[in-house]
mmCIF file of N, CA, C and O in Angstrom:
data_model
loop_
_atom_site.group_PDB
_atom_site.id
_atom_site.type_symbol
_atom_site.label_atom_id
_atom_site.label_comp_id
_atom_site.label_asym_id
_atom_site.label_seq_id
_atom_site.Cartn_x
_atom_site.Cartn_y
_atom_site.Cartn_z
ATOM 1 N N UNK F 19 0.844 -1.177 0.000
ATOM 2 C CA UNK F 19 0.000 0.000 0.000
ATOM 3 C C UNK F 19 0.891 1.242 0.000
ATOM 4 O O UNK F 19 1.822 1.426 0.784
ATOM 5 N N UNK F 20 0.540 1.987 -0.868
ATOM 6 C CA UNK F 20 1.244 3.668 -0.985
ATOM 7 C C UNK F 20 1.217 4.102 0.537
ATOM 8 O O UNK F 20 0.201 4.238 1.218
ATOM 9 N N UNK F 21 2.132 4.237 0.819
ATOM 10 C CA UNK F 21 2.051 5.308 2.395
ATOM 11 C C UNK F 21 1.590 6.548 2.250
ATOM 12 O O UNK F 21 0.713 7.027 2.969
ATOM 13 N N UNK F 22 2.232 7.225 1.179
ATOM 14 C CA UNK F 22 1.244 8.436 1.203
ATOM 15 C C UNK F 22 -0.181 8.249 1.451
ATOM 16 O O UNK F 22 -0.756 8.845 2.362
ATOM 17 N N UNK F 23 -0.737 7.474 0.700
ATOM 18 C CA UNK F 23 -2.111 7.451 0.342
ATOM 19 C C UNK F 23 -2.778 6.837 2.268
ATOM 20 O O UNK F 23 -3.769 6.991 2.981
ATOM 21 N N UNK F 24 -1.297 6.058 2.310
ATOM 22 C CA UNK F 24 -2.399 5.610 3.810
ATOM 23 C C UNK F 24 -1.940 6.494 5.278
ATOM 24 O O UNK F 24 -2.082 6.188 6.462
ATOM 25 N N UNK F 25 -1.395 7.595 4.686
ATOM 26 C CA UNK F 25 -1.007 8.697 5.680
ATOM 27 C C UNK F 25 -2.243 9.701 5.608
ATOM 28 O O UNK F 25 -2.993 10.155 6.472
ATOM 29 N N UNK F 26 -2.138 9.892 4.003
ATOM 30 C CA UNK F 26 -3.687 10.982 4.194
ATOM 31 C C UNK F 26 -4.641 10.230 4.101
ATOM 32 O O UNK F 26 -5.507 10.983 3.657
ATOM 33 N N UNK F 27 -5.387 8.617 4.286
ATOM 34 C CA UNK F 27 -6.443 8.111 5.351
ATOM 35 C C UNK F 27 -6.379 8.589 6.661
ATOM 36 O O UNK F 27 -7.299 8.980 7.380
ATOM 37 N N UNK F 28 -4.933 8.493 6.932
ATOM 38 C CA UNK F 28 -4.651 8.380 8.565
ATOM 39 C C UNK F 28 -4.987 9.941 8.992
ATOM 40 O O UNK F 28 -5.487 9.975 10.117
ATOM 41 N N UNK F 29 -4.860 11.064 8.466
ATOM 42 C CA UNK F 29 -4.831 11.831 8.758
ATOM 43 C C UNK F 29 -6.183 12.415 8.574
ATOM 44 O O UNK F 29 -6.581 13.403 9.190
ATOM 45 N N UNK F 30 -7.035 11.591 7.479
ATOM 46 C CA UNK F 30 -8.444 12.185 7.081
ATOM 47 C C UNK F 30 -8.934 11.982 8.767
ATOM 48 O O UNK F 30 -9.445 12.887 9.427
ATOM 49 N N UNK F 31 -8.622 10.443 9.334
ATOM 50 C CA UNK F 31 -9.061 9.688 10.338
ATOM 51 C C UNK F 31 -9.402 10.729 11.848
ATOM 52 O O UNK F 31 -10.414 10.810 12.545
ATOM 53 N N UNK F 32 -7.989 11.460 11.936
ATOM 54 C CA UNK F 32 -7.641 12.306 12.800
ATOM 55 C C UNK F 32 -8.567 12.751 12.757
ATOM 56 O O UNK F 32 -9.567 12.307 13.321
ATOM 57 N N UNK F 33 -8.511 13.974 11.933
ATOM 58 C CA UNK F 33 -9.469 15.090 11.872
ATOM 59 C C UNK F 33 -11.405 14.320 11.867
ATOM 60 O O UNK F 33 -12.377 14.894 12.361
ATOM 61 N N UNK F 34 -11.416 13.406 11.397
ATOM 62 C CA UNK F 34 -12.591 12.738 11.702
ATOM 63 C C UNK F 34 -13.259 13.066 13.269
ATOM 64 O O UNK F 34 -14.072 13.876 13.714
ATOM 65 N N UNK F 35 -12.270 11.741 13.927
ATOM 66 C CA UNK F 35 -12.582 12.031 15.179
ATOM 67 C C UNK F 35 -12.340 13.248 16.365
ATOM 68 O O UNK F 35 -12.941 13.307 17.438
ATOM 69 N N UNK F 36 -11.226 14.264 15.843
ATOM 70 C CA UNK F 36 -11.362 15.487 16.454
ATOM 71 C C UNK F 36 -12.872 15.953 16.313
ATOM 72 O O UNK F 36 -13.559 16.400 17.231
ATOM 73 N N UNK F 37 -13.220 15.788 15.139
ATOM 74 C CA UNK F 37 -14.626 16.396 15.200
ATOM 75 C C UNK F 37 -15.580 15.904 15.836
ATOM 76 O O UNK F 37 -16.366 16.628 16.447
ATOM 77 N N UNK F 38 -15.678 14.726 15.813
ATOM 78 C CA UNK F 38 -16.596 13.991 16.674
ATOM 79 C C UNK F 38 -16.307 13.911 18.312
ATOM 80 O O UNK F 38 -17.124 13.565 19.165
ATOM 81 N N UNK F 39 -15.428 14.174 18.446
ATOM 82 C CA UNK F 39 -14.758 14.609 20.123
ATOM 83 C C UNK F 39 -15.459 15.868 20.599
ATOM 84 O O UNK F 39 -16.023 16.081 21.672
ATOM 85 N N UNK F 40 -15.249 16.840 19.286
ATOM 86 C CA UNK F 40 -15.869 18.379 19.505
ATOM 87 C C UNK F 40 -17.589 17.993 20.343
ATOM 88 O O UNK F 40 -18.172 18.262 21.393
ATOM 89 N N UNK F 41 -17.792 17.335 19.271
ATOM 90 C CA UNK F 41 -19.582 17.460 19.042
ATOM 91 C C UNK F 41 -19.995 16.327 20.678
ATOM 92 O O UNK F 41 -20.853 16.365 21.560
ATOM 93 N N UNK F 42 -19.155 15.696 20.442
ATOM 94 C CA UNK F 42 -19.759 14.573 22.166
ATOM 95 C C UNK F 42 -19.508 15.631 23.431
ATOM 96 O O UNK F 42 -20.284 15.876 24.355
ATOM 97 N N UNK F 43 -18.223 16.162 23.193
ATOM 98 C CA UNK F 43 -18.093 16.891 24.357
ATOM 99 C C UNK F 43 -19.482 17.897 24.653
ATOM 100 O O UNK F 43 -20.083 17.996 25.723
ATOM 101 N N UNK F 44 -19.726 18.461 23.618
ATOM 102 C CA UNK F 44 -20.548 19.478 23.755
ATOM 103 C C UNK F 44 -22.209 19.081 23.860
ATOM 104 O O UNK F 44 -23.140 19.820 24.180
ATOM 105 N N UNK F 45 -22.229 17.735 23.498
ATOM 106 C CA UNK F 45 -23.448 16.829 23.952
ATOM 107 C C UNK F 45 -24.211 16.896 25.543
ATOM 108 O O UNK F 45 -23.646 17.351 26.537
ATOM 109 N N UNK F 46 -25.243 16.483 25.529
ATOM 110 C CA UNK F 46 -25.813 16.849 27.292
ATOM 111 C C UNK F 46 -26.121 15.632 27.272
ATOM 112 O O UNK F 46 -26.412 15.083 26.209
ATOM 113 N N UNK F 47 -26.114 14.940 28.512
ATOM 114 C CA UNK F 47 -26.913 13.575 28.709
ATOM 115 C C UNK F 47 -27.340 13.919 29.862
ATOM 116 O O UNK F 47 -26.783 14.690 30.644
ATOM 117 N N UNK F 48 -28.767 13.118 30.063
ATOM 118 C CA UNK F 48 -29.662 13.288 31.123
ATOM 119 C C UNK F 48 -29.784 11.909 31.660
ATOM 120 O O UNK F 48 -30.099 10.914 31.008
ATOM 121 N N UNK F 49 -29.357 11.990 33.543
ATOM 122 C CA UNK F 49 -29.848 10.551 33.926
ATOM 123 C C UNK F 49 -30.557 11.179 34.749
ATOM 124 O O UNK F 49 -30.546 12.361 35.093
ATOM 125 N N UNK F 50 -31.655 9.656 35.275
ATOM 126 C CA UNK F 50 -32.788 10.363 35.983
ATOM 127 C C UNK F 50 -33.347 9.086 36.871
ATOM 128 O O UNK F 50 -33.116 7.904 36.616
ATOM 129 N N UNK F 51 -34.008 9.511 37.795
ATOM 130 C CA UNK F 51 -34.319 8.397 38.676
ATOM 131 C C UNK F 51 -35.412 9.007 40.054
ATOM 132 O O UNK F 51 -35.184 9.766 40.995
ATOM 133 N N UNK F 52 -36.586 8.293 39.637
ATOM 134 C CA UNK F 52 -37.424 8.834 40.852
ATOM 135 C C UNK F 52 -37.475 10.187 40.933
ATOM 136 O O UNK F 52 -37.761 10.515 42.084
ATOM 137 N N UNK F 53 -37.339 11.001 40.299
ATOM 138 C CA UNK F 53 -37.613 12.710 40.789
ATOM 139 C C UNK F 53 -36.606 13.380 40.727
ATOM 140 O O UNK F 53 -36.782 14.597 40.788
ATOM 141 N N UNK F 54 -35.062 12.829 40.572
ATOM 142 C CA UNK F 54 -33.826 12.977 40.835
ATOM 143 C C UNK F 54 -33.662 13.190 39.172
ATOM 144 O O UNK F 54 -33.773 12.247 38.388
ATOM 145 N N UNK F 55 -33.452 14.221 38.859
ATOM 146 C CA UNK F 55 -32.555 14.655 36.840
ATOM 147 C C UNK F 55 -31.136 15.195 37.096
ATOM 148 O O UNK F 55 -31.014 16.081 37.941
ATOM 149 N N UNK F 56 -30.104 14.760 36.472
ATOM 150 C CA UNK F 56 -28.594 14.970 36.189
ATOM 151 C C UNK F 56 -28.561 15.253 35.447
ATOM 152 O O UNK F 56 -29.601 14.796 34.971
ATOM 153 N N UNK F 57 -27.878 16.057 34.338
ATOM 154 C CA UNK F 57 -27.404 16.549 33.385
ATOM 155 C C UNK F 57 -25.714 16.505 33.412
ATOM 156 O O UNK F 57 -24.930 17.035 34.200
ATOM 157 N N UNK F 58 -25.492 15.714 32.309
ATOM 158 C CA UNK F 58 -23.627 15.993 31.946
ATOM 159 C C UNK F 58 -23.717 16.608 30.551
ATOM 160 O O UNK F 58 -24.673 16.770 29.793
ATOM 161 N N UNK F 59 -22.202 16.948 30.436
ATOM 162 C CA UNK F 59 -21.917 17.496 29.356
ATOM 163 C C UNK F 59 -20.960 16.181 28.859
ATOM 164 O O UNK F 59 -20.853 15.338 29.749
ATOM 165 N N UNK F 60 -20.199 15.834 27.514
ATOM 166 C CA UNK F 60 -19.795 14.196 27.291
ATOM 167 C C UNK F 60 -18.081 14.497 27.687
ATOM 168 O O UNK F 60 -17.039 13.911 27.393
ATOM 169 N N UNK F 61 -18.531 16.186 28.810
ATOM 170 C CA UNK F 61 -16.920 15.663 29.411
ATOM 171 C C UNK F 61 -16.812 15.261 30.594
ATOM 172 O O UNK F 61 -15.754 15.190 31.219
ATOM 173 N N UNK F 62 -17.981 14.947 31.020
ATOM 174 C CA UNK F 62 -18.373 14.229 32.190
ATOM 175 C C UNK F 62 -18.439 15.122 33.548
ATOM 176 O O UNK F 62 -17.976 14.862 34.658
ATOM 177 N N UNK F 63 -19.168 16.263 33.099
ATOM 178 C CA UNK F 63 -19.054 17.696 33.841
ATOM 179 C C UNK F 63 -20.404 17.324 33.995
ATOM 180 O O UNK F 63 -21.141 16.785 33.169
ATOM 181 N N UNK F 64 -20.722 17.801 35.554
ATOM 182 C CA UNK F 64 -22.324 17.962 36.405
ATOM 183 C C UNK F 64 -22.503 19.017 35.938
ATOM 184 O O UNK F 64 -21.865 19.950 36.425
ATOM 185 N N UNK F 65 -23.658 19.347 34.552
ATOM 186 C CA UNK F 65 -24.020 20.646 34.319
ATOM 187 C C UNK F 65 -25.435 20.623 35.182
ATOM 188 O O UNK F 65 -25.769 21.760 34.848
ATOM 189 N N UNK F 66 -26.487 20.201 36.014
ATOM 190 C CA UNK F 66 -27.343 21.079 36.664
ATOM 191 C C UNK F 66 -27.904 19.149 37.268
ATOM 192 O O UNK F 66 -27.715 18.004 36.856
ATOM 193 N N UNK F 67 -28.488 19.680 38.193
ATOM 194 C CA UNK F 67 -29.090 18.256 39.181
ATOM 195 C C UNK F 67 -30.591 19.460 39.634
ATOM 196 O O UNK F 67 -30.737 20.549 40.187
ATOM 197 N N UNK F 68 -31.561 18.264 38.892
ATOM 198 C CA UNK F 68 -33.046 18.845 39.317
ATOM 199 C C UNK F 68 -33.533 18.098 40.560
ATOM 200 O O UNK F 68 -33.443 16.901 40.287
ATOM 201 N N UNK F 69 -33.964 18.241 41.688
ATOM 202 C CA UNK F 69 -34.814 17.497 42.698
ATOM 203 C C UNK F 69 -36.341 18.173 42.682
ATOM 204 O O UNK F 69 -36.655 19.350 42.864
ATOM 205 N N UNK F 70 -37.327 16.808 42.349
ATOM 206 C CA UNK F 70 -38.456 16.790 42.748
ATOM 207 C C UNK F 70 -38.257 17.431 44.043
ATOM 208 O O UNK F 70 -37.444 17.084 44.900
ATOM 209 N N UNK F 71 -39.355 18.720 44.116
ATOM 210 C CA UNK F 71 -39.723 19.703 45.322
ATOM 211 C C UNK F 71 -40.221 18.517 46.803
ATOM 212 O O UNK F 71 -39.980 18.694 47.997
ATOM 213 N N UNK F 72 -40.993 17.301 46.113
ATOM 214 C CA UNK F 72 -41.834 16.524 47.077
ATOM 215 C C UNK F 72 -40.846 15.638 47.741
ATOM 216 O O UNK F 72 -41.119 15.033 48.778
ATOM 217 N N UNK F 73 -39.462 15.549 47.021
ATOM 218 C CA UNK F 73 -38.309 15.027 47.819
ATOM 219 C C UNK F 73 -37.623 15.294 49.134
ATOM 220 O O UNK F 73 -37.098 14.716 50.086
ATOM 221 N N UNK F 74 -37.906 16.446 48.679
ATOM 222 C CA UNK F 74 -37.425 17.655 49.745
ATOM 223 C C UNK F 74 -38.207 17.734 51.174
ATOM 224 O O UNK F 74 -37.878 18.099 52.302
ATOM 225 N N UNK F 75 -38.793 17.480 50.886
ATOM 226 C CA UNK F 75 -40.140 17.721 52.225
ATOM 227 C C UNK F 75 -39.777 16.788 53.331
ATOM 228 O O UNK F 75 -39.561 16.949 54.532
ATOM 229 N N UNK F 76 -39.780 15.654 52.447
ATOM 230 C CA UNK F 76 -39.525 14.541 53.338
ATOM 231 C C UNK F 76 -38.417 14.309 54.432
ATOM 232 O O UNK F 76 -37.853 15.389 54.613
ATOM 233 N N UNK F 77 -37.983 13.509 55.083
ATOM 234 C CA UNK F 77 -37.280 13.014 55.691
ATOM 235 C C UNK F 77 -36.416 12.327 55.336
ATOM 236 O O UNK F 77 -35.987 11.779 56.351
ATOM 237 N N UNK F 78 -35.527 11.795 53.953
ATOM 238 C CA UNK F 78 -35.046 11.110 53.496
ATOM 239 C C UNK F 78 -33.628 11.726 52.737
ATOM 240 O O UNK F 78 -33.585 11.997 51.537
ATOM 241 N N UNK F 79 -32.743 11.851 53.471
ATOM 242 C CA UNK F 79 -31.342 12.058 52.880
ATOM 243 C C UNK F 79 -30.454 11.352 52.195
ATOM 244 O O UNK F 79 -29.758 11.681 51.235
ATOM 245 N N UNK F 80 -30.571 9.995 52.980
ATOM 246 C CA UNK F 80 -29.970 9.062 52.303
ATOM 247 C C UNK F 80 -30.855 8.445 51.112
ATOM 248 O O UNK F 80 -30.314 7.879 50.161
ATOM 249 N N UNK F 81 -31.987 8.561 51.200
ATOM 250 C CA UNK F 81 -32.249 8.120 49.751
ATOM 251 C C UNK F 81 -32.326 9.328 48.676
ATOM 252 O O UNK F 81 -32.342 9.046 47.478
ATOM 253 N N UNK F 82 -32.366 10.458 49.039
ATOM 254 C CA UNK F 82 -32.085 11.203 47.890
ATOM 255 C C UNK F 82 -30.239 11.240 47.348
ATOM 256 O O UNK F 82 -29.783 11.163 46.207
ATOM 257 N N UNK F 83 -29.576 11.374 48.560
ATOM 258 C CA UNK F 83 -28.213 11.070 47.814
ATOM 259 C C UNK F 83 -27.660 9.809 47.179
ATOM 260 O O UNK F 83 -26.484 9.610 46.875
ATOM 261 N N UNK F 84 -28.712 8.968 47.021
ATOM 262 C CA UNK F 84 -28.799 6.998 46.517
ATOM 263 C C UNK F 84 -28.972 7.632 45.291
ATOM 264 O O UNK F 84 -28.041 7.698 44.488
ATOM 265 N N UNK F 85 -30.138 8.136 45.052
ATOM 266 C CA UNK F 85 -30.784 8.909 43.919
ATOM 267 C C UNK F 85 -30.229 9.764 43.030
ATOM 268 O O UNK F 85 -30.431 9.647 41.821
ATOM 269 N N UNK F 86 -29.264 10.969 43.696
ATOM 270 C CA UNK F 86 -28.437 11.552 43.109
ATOM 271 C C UNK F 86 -27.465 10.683 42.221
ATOM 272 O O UNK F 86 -27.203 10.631 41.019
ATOM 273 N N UNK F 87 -26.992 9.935 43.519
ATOM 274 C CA UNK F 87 -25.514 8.950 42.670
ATOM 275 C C UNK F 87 -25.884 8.428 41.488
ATOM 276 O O UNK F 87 -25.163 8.505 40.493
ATOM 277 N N UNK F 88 -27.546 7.600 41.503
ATOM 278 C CA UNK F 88 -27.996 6.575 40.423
ATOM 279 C C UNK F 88 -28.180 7.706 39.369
ATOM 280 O O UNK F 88 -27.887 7.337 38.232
ATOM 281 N N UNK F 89 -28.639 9.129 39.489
ATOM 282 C CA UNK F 89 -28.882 9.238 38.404
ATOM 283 C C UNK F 89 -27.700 9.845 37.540
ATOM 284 O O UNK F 89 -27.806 9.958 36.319
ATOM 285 N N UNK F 90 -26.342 10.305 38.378
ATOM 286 C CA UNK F 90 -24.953 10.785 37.472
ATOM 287 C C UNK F 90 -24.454 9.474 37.063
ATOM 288 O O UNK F 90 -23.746 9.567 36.060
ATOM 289 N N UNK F 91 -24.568 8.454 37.443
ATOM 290 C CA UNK F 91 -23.965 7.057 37.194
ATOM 291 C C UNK F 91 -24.644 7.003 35.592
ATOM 292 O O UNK F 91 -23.890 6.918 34.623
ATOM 293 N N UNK F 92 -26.260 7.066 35.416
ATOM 294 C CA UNK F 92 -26.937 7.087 33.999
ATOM 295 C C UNK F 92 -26.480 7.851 33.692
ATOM 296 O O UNK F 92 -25.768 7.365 32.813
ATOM 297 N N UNK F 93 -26.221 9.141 33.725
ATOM 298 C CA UNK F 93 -25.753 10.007 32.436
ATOM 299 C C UNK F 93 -24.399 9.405 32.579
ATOM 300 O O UNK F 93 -24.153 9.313 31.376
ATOM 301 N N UNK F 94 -23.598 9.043 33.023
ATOM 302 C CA UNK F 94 -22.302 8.838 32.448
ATOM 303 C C UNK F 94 -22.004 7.845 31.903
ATOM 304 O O UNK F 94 -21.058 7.791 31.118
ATOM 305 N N UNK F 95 -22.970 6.551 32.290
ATOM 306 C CA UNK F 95 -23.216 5.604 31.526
ATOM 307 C C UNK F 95 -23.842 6.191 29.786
ATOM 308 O O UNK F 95 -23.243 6.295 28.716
ATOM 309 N N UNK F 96 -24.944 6.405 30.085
ATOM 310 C CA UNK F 96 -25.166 7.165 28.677
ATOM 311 C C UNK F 96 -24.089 7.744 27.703
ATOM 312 O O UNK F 96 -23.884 7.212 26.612
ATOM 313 N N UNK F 97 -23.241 9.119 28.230
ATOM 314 C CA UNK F 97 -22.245 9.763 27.454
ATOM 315 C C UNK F 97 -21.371 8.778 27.015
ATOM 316 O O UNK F 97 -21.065 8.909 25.829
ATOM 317 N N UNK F 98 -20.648 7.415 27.844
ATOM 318 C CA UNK F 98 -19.656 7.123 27.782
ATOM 319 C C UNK F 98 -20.186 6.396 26.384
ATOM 320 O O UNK F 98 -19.741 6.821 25.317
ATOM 321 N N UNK F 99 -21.376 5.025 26.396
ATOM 322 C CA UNK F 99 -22.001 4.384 25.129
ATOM 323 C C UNK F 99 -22.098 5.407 24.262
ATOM 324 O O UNK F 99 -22.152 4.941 23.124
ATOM 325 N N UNK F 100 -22.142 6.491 24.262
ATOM 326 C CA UNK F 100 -22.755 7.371 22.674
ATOM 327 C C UNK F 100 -21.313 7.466 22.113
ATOM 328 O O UNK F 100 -21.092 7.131 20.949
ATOM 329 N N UNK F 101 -20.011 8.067 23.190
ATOM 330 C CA UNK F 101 -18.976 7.829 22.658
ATOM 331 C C UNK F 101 -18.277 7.135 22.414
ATOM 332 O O UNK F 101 -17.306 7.601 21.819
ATOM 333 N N UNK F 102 -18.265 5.392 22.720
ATOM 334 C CA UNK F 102 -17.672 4.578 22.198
ATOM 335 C C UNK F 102 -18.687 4.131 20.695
ATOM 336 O O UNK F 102 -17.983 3.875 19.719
ATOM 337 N N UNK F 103 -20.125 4.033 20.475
ATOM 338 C CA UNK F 103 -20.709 3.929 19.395
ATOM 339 C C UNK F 103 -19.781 4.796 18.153
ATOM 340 O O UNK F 103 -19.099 4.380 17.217
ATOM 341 N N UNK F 104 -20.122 6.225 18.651
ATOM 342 C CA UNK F 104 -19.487 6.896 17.762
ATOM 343 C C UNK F 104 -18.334 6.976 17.314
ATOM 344 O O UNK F 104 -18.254 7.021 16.087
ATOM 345 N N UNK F 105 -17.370 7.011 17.912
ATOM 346 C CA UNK F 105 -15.971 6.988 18.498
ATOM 347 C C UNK F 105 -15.443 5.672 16.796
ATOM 348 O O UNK F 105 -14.862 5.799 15.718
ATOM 349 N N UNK F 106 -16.161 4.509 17.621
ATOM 350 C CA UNK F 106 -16.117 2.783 17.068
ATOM 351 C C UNK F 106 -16.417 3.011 15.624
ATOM 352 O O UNK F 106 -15.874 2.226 14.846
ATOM 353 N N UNK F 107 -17.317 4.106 15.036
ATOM 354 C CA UNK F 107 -18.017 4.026 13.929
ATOM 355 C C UNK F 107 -17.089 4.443 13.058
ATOM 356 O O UNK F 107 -17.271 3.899 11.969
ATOM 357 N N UNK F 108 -16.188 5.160 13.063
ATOM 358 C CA UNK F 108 -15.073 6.002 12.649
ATOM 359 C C UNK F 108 -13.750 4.927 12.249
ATOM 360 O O UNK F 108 -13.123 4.601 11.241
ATOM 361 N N UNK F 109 -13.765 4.630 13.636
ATOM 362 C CA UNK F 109 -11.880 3.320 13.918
ATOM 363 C C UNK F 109 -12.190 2.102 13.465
ATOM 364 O O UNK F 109 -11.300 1.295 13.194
ATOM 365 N N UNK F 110 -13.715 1.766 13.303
ATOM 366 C CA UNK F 110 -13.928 0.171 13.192
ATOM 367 C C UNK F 110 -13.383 -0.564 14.456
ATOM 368 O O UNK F 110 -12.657 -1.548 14.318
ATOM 369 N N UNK F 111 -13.686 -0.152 15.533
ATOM 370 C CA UNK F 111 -13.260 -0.872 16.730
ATOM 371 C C UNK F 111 -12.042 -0.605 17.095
ATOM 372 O O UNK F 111 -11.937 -1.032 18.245
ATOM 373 N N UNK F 112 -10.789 -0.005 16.666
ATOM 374 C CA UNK F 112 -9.635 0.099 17.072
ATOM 375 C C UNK F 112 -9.320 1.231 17.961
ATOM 376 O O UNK F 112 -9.752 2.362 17.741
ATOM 377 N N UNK F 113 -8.602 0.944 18.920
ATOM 378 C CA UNK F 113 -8.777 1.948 19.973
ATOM 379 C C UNK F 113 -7.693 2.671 19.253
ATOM 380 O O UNK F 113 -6.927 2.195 18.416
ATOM 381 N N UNK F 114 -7.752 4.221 19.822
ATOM 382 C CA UNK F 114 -6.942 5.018 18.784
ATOM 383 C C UNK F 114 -6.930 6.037 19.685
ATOM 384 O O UNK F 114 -7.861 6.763 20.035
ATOM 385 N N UNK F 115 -5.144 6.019 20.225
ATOM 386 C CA UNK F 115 -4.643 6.973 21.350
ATOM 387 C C UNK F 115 -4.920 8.430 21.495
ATOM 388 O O UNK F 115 -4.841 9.331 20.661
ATOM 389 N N UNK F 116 -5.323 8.452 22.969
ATOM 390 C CA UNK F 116 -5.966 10.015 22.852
ATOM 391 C C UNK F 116 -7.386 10.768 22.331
ATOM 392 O O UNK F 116 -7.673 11.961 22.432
ATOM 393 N N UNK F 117 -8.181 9.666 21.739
ATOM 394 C CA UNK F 117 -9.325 9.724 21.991
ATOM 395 C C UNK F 117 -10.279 8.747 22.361
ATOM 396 O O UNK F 117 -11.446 9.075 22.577
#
């Protein structure tokens, strides 16, 4: 195989997934659980945590911070699958350093 030719694949490749790095990062995922909403961004940043008002009332700390955890655990579960889907769709499965 021409190296040139499989340098500028390699390099189309790059710039591929830089872009797709751009666009996940800047993605929101929402996990949620019982009244409890998380929001990430796909850099795995807590952009806003909603609590049901009727949570609040109650007596229950430890299950709202159960709640909290379960629902950043879904969004990061979420972000992480959208970016290996995507990520995979690009490399054909090959992990590819630095992203």
């Amino acid at each position: 195989m021409d190296m040139k030719a499989l340098m500028k694949q390699a390099n189309a490749m790059q710039k591929q997934l830089k872009k797709i790095e751009e666009e996940l990062d800047a993605t929101q995922y929402e996990g949620s659980n019982n009244g409890v909403k998380v929001v990430i961004n796909g850099k795995n940043e807590v952009q806003s945590v909603e609590i049901d008002p009727d949570l609040l009332e109650k007596d229950n700390q430890e299950m709202l911070q159960d709640l909290i955890l379960i629902s950043v655990n879904d969004a990061v579960k979420k972000a992480a699958d959208d970016r290996a889907q995507k990520m995979g769709a690009v490399t054909g499965g090959i992990s590819v350093p630095g992203f």
